[in-house]
CSV table of C-alpha atoms and ligand atoms in Angstrom, one decimal:
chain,number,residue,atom,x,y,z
A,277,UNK,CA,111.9,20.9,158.6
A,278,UNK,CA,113.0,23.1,155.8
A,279,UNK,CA,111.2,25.0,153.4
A,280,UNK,CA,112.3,27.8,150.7
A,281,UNK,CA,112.2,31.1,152.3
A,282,UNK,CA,110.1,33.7,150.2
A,283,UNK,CA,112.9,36.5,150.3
A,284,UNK,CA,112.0,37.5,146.4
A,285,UNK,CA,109.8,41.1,148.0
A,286,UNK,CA,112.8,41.9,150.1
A,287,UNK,CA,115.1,41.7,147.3
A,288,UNK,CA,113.3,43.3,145.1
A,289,UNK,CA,112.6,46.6,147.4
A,290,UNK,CA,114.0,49.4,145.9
A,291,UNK,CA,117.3,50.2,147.5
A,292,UNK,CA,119.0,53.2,149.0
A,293,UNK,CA,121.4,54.5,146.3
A,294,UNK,CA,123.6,56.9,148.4
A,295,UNK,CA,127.1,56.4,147.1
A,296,UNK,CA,129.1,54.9,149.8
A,297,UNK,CA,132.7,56.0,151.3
A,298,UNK,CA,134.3,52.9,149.0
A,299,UNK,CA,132.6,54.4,146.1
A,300,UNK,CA,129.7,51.9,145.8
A,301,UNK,CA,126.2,52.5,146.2
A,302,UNK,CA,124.4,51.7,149.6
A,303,UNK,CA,122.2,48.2,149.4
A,304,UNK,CA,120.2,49.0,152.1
A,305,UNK,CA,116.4,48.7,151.4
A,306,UNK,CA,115.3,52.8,150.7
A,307,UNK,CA,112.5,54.1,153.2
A,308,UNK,CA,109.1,54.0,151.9
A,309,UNK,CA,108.2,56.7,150.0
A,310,UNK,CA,112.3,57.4,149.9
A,311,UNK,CA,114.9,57.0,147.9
A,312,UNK,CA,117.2,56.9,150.6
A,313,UNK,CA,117.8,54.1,153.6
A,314,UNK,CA,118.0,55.1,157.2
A,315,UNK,CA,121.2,56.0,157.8
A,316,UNK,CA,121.4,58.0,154.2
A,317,UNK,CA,118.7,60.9,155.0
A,318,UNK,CA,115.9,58.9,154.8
A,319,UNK,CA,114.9,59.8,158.1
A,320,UNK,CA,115.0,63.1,159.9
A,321,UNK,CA,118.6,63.6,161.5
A,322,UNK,CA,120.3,60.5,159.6
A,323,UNK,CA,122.6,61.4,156.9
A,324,UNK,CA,125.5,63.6,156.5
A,325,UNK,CA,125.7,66.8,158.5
A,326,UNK,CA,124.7,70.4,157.5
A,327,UNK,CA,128.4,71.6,155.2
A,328,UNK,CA,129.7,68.6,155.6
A,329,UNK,CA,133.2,69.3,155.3
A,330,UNK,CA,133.8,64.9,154.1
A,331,UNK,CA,131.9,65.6,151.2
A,332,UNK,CA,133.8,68.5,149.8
A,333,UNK,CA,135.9,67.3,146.8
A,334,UNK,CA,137.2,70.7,145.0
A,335,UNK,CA,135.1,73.3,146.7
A,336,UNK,CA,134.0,74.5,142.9
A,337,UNK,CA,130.3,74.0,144.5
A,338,UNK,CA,130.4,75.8,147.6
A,339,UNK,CA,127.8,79.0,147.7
A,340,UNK,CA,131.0,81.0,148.3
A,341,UNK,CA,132.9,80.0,145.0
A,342,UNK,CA,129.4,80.3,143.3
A,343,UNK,CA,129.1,83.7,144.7
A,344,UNK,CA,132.6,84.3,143.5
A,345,UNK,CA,132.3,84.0,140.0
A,346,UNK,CA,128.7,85.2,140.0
A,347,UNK,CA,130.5,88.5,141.4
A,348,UNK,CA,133.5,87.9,138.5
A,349,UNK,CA,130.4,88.0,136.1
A,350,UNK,CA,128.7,91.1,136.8
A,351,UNK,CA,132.3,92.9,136.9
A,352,UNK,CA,133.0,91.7,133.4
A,353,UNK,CA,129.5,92.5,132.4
A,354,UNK,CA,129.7,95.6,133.8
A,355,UNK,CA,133.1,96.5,132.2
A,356,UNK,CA,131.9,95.0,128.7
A,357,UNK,CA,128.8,97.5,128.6
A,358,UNK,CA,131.2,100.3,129.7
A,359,UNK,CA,134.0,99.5,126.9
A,360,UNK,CA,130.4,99.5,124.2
A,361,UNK,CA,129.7,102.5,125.7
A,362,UNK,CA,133.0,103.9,124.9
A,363,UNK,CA,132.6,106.4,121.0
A,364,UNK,CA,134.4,104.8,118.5
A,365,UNK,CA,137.6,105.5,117.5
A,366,UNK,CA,138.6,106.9,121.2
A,367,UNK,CA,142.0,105.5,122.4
A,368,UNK,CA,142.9,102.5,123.7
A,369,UNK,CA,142.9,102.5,127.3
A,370,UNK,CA,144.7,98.6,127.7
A,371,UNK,CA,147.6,98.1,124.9
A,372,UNK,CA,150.5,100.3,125.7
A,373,UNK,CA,152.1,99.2,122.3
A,374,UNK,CA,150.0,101.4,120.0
A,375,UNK,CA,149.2,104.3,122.2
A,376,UNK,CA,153.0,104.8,122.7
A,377,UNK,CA,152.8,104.9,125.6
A,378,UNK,CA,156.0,102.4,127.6
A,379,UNK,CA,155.0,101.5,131.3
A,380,UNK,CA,158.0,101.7,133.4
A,381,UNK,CA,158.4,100.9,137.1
A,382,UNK,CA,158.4,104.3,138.9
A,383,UNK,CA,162.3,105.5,139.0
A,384,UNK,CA,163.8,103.5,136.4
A,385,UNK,CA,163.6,102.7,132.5
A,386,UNK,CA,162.5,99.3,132.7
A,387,UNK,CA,158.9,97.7,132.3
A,388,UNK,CA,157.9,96.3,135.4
A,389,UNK,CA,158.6,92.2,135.1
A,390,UNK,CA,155.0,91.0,134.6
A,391,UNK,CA,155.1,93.2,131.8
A,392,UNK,CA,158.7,91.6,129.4
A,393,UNK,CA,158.0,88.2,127.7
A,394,UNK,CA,161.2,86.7,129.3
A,395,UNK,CA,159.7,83.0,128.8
A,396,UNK,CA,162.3,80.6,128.8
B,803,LIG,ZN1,121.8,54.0,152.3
């Protein structure tokens, strides 16, 4: 009353994939014409919600960090082209050490502090 059961075209279905909250990958047969299971997106509604807040890891991904530095970019772009722009041989607008010029703090004699190299 026993025979061999013929499991080898189950096994060999391809499987889901989706990495799994212990950090392994799902072994859940994929959907036909998927590459995900059921409960991984392979159907409509299944899977992870829209911005999923579980998935985040660092946030360097999200479309507003990516609009961040796309936004950093074009500034320093923008201020690169300017400083080209610039004739030769003009003054230099940023070092105060060869224009002579000494930034103080309004009222007194001193640099202001993010300017003194006081590293310990
Ligand atoms: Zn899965």
């Amino acid at each position: 009353m026993s025979h061999a059961r013929n499991t080898g075209p189950m096994q060999a279905s391809p499987r889901c994939g989706a990495r799994t909250r212990n950090g392994e990958t799902c072994r859940a047969p994929a959907l036909r014409q998927k590459t995900r299971c059921r409960m991984h997106g392979g159907t409509a509604g299944s899977g992870a919600p829209f911005g999923n807040g579980n998935a985040v890891k660092h946030g360097f991904f999200t479309s507003e960090a990516i609009e961040e530095r796309k936004f950093v970019r074009t500034v320093l772009t923008e201020a690169e082209n300017l400083l080209r722009k610039l004739p030769a041989g003009s003054p230099t607008i940023c070092n105060p050490d060869e224009s002579g010029t000494r930034r103080t703090v309004p009222g007194t004699d001193s640099p202001p502090p993010h300017l003194t190299n006081d590293s310990k």
